[in-house]
mmCIF file of N, CA, C and O in Angstrom:
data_model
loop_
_atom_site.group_PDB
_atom_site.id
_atom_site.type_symbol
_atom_site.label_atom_id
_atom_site.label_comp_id
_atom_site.label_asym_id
_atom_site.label_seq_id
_atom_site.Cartn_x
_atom_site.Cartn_y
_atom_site.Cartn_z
ATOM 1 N N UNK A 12 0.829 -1.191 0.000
ATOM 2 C CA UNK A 12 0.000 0.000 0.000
ATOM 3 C C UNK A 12 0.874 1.255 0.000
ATOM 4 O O UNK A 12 0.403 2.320 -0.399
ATOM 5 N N UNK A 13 2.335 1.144 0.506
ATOM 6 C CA UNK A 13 2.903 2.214 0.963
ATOM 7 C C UNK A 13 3.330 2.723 -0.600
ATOM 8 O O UNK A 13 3.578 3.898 -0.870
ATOM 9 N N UNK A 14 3.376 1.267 -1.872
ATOM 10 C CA UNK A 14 4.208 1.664 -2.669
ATOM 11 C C UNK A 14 3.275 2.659 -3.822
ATOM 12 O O UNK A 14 3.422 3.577 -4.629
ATOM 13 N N UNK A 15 2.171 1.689 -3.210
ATOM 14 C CA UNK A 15 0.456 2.467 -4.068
ATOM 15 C C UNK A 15 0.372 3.603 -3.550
ATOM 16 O O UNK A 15 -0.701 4.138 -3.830
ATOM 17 N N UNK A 16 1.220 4.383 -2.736
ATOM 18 C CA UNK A 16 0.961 5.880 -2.486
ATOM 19 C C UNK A 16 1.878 6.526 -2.980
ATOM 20 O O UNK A 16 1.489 7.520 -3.592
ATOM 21 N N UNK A 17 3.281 6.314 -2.957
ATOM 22 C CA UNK A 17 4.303 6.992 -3.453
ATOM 23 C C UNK A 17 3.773 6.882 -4.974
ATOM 24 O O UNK A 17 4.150 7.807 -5.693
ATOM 25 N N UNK A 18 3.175 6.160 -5.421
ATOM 26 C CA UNK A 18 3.224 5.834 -7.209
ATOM 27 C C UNK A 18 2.294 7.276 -7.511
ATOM 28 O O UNK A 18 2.617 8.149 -8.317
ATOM 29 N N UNK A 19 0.933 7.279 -6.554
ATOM 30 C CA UNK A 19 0.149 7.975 -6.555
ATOM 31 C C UNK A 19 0.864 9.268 -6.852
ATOM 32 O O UNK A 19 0.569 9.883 -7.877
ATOM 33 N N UNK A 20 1.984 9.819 -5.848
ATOM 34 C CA UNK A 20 2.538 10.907 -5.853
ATOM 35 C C UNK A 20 3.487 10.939 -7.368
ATOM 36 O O UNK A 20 3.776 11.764 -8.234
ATOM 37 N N UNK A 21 3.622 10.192 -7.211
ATOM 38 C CA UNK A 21 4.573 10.286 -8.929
ATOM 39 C C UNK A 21 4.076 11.030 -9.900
ATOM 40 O O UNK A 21 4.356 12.059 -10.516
ATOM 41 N N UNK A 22 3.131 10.091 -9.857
ATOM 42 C CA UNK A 22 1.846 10.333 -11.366
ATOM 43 C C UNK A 22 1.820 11.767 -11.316
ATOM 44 O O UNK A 22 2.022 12.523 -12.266
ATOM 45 N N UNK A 23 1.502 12.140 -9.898
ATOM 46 C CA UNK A 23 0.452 13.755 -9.595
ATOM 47 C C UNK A 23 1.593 14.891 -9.963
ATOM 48 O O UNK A 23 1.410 16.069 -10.267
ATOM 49 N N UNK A 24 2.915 14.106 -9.830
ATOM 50 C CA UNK A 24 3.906 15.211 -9.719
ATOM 51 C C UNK A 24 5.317 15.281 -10.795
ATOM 52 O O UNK A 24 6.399 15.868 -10.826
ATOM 53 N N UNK A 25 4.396 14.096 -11.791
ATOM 54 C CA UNK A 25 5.565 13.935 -13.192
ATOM 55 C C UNK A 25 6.595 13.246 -12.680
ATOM 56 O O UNK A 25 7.567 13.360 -13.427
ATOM 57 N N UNK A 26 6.803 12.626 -11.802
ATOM 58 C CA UNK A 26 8.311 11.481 -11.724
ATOM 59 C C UNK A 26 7.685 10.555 -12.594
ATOM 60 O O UNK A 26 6.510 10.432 -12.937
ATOM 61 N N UNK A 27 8.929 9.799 -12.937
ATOM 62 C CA UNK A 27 8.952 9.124 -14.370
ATOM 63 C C UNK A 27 9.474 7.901 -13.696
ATOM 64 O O UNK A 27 9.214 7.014 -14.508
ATOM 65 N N UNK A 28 10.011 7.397 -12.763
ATOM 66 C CA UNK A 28 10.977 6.004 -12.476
ATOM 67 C C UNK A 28 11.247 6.331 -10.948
ATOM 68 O O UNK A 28 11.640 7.435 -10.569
ATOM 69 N N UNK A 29 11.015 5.339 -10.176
ATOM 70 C CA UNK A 29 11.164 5.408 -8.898
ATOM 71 C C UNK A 29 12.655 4.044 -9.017
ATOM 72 O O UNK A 29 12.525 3.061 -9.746
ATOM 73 N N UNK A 30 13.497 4.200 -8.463
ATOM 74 C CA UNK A 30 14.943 3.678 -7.856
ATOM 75 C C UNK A 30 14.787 3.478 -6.219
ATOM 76 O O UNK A 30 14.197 4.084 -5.324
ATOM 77 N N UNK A 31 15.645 2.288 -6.309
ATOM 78 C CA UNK A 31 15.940 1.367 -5.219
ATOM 79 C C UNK A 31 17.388 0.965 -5.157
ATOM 80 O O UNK A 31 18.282 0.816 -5.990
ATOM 81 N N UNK A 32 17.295 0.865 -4.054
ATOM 82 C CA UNK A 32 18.994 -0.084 -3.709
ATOM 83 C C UNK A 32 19.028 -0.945 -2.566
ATOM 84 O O UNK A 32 18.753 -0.645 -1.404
ATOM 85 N N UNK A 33 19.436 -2.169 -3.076
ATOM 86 C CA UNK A 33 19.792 -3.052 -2.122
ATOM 87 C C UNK A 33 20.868 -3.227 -1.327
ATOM 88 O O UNK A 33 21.856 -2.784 -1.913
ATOM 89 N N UNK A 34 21.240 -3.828 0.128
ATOM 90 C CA UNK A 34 22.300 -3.183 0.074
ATOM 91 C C UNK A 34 22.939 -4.483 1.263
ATOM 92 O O UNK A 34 22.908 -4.435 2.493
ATOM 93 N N UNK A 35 23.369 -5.339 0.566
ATOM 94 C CA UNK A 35 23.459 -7.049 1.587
ATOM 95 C C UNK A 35 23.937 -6.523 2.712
ATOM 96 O O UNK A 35 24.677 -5.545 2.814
ATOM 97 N N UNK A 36 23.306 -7.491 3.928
ATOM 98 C CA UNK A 36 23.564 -7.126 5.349
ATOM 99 C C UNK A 36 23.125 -8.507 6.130
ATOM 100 O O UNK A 36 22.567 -9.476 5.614
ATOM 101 N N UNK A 37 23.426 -8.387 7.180
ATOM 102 C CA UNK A 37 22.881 -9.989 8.040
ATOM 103 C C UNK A 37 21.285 -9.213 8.255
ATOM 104 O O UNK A 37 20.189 -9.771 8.316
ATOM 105 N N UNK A 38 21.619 -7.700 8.344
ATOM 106 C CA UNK A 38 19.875 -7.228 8.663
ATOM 107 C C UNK A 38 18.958 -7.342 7.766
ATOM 108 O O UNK A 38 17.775 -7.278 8.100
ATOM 109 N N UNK A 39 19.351 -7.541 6.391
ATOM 110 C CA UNK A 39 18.765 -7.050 5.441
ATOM 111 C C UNK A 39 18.280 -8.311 4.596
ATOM 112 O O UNK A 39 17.378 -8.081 3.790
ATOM 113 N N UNK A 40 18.777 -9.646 4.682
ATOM 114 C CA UNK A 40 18.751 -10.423 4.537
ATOM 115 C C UNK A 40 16.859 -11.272 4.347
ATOM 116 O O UNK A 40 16.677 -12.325 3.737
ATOM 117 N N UNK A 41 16.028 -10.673 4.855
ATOM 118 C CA UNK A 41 14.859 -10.719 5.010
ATOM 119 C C UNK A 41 13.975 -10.313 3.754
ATOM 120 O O UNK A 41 12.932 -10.933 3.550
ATOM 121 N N UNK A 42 14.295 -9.481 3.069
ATOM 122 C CA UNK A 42 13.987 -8.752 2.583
ATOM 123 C C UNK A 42 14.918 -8.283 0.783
ATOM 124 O O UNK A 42 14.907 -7.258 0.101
ATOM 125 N N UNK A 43 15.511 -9.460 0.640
ATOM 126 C CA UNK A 43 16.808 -9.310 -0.261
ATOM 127 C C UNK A 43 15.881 -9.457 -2.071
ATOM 128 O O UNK A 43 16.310 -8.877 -3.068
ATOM 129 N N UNK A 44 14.702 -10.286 -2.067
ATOM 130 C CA UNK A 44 13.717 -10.243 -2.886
ATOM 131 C C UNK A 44 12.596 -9.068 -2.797
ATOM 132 O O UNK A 44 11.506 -9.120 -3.367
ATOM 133 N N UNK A 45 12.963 -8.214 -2.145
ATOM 134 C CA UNK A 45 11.522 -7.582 -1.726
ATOM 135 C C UNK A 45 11.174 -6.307 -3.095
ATOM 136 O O UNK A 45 10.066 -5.793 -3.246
ATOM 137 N N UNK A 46 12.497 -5.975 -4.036
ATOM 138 C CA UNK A 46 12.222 -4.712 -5.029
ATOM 139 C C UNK A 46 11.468 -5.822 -6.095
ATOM 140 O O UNK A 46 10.390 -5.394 -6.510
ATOM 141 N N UNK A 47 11.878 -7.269 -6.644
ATOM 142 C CA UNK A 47 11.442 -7.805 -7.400
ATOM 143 C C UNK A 47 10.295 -7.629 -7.192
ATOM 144 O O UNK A 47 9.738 -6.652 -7.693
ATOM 145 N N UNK A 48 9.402 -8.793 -6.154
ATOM 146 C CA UNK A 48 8.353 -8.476 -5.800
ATOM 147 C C UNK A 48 7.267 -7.640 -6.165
ATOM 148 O O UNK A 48 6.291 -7.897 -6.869
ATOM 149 N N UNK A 49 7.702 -6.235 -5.369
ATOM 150 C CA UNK A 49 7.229 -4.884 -6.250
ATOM 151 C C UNK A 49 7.018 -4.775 -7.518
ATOM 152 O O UNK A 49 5.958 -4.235 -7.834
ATOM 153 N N UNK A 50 7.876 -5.212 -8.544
ATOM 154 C CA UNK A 50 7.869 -5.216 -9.572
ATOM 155 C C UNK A 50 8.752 -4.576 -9.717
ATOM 156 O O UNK A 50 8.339 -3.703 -10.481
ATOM 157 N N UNK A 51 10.299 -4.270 -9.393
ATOM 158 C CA UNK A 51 10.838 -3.420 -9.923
ATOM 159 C C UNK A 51 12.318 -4.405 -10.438
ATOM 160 O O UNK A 51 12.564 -5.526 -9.992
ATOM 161 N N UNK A 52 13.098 -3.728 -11.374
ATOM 162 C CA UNK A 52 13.729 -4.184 -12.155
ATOM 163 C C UNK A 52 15.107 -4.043 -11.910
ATOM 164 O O UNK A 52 15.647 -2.937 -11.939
ATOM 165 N N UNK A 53 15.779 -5.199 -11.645
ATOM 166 C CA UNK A 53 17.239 -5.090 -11.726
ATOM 167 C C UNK A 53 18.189 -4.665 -12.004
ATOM 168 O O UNK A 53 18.979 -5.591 -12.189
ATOM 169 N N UNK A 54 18.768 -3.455 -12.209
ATOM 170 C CA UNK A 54 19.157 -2.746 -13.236
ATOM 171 C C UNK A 54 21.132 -2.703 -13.230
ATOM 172 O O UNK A 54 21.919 -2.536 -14.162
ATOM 173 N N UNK A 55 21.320 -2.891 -12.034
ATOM 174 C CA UNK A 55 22.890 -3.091 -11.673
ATOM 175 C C UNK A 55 23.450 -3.959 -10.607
ATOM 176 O O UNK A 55 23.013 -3.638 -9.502
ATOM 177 N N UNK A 56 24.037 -4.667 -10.592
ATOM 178 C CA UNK A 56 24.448 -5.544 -9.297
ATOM 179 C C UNK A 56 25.924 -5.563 -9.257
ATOM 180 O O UNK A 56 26.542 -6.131 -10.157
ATOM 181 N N UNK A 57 26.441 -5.073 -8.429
ATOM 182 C CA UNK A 57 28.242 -4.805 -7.988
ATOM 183 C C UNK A 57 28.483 -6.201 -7.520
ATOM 184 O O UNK A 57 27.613 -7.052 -7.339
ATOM 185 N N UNK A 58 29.955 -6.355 -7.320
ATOM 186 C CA UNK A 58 30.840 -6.993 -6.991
ATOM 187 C C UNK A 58 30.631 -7.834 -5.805
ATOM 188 O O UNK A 58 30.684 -9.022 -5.488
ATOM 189 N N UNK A 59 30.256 -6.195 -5.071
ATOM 190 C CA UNK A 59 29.578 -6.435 -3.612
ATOM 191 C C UNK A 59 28.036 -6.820 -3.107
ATOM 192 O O UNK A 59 27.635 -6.771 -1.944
ATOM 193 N N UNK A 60 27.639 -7.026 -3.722
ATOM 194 C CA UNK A 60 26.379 -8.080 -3.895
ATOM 195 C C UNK A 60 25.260 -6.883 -4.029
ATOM 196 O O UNK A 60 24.200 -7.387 -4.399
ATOM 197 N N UNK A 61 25.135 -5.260 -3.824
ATOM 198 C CA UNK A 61 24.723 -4.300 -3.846
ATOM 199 C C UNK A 61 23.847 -4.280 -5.379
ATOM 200 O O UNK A 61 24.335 -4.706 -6.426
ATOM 201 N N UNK A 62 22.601 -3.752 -5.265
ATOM 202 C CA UNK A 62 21.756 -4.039 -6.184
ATOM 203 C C UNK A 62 21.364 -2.674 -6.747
ATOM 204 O O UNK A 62 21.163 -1.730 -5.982
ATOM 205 N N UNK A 63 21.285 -2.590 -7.679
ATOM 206 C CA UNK A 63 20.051 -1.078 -7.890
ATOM 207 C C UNK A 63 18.854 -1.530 -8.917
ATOM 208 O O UNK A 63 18.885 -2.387 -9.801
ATOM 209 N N UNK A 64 17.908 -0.762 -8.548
ATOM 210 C CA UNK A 64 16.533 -1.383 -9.063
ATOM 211 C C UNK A 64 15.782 -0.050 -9.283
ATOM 212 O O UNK A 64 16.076 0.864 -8.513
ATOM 213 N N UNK A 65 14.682 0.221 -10.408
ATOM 214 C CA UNK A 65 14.077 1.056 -11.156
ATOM 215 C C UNK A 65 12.375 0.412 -11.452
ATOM 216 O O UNK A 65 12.281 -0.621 -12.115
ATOM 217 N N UNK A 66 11.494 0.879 -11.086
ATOM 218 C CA UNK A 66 10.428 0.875 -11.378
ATOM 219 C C UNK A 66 10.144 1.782 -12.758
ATOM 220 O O UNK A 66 11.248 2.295 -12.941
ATOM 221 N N UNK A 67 9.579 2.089 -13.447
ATOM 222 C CA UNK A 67 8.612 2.753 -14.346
ATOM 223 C C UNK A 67 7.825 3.356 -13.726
ATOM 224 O O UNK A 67 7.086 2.504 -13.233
ATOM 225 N N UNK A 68 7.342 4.820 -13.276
ATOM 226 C CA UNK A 68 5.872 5.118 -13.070
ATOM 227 C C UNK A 68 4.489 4.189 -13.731
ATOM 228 O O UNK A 68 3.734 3.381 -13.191
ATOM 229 N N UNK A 69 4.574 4.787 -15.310
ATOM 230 C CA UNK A 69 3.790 4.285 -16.005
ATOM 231 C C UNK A 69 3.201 3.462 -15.907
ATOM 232 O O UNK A 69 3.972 2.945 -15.098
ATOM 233 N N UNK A 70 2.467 2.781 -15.987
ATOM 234 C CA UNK A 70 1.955 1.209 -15.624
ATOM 235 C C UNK A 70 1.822 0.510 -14.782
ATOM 236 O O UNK A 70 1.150 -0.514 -14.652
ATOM 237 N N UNK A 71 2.871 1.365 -13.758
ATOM 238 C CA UNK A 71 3.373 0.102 -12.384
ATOM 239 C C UNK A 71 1.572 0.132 -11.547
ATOM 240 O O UNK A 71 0.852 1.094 -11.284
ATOM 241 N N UNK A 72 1.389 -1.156 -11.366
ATOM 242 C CA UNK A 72 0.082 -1.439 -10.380
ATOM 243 C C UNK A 72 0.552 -2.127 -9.564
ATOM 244 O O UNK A 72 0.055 -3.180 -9.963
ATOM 245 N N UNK A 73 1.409 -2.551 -8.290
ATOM 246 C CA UNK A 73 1.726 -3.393 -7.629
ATOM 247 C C UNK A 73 0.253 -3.606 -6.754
ATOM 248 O O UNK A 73 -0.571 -2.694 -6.686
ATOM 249 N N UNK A 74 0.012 -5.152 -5.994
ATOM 250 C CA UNK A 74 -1.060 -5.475 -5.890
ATOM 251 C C UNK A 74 -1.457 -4.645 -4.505
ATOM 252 O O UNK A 74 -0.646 -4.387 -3.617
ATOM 253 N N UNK A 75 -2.395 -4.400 -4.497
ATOM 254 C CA UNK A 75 -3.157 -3.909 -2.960
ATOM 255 C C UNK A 75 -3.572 -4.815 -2.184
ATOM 256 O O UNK A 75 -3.783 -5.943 -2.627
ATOM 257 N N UNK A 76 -3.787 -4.483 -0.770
ATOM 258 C CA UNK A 76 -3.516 -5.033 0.458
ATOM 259 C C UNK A 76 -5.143 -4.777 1.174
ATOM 260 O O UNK A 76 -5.737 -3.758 0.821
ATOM 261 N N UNK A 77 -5.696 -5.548 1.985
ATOM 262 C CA UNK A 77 -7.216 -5.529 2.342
ATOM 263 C C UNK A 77 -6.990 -4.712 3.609
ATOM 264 O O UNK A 77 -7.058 -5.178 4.746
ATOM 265 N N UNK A 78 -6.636 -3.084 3.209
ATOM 266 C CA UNK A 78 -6.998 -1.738 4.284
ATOM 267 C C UNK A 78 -7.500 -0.793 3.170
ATOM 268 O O UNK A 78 -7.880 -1.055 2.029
ATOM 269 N N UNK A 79 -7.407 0.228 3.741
ATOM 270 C CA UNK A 79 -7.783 1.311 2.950
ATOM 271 C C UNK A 79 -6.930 2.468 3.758
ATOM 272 O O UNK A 79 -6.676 2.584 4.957
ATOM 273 N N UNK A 80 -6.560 3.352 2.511
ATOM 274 C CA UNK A 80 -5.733 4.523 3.086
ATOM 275 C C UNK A 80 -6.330 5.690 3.261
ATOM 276 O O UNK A 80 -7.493 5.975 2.978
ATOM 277 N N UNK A 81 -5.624 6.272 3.670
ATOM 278 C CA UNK A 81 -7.010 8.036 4.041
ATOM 279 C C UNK A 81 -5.302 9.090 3.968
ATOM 280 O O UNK A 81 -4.338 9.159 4.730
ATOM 281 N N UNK A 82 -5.666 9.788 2.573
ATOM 282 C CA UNK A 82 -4.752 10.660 2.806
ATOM 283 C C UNK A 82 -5.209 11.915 3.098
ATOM 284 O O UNK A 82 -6.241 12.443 2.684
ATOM 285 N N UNK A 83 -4.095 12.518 4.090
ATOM 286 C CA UNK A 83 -4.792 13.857 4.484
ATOM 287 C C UNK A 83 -3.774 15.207 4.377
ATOM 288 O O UNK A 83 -3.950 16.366 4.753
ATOM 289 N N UNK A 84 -2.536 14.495 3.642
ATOM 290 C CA UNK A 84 -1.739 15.654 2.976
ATOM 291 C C UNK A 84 -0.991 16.023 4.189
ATOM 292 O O UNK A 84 -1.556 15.668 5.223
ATOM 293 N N UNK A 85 0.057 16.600 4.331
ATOM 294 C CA UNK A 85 1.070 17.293 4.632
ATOM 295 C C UNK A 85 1.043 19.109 4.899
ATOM 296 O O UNK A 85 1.285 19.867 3.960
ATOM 297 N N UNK A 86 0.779 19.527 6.028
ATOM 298 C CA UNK A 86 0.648 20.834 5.884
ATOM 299 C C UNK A 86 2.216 21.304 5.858
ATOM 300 O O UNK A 86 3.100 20.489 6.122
ATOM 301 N N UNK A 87 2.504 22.629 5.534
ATOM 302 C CA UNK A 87 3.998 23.214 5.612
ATOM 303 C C UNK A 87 4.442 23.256 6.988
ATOM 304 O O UNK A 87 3.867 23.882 7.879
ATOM 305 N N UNK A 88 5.268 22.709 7.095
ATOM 306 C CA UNK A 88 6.301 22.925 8.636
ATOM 307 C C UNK A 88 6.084 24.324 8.967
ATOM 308 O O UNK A 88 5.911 25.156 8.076
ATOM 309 N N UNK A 89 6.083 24.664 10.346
ATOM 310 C CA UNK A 89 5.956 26.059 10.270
ATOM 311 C C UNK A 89 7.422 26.013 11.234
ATOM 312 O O UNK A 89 8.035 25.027 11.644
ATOM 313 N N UNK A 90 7.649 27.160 11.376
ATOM 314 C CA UNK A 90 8.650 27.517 11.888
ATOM 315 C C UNK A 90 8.664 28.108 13.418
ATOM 316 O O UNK A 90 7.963 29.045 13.798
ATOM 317 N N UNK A 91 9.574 27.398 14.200
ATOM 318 C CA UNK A 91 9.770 28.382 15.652
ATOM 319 C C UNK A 91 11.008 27.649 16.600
ATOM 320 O O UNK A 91 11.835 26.741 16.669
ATOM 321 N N UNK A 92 10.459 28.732 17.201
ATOM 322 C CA UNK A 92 12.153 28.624 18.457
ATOM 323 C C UNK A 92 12.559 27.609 19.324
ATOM 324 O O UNK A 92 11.587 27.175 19.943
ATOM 325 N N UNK A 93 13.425 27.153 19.566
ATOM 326 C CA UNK A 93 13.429 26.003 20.278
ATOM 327 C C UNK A 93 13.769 26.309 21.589
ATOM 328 O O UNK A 93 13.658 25.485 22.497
ATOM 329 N N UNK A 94 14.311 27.818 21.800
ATOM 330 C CA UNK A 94 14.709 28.456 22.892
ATOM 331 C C UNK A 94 13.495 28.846 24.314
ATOM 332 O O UNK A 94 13.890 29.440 25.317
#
């Protein structure tokens, strides 16, 4: 769902390709399939087992999840003293 919102923002705001990086770890290890998944595409793999991965805006539908989201936007930070 999280990825069905950022896509949302894409569309609304002309990004063209959302990027990823993998990045091997004993932590990370969980999760070492997780850009495929998404649907996103392999695009470089180093020496060091380090991945980079590229979605498409266009088209991308990755599947939805049984919640529903409620966006309510972001107001501007406002500014003040910490003093």
């Amino acid at each position: 769902m999280v990825l069905r919102e950022i896509l949302e923002h894409a569309r609304t705001t002309g990004i063209q390709k959302l990027t990823g990086a993998y990045r091997p770890s004993d932590r990370n290890k969980l999760v070492v399939d997780h850009y495929a998944k998404l649907g996103f595409a392999k695009v470089r793999e180093e020496d060091s087992g380090l991945t980079q991965w590229e979605l498409v805006v266009d088209g991308a539908n990755p599947d939805g999840a049984p919640m529903k989201v409620i966006s309510q936007g972001f107001a501007p930070a406002q500014e003040r003293s910490l003093t």
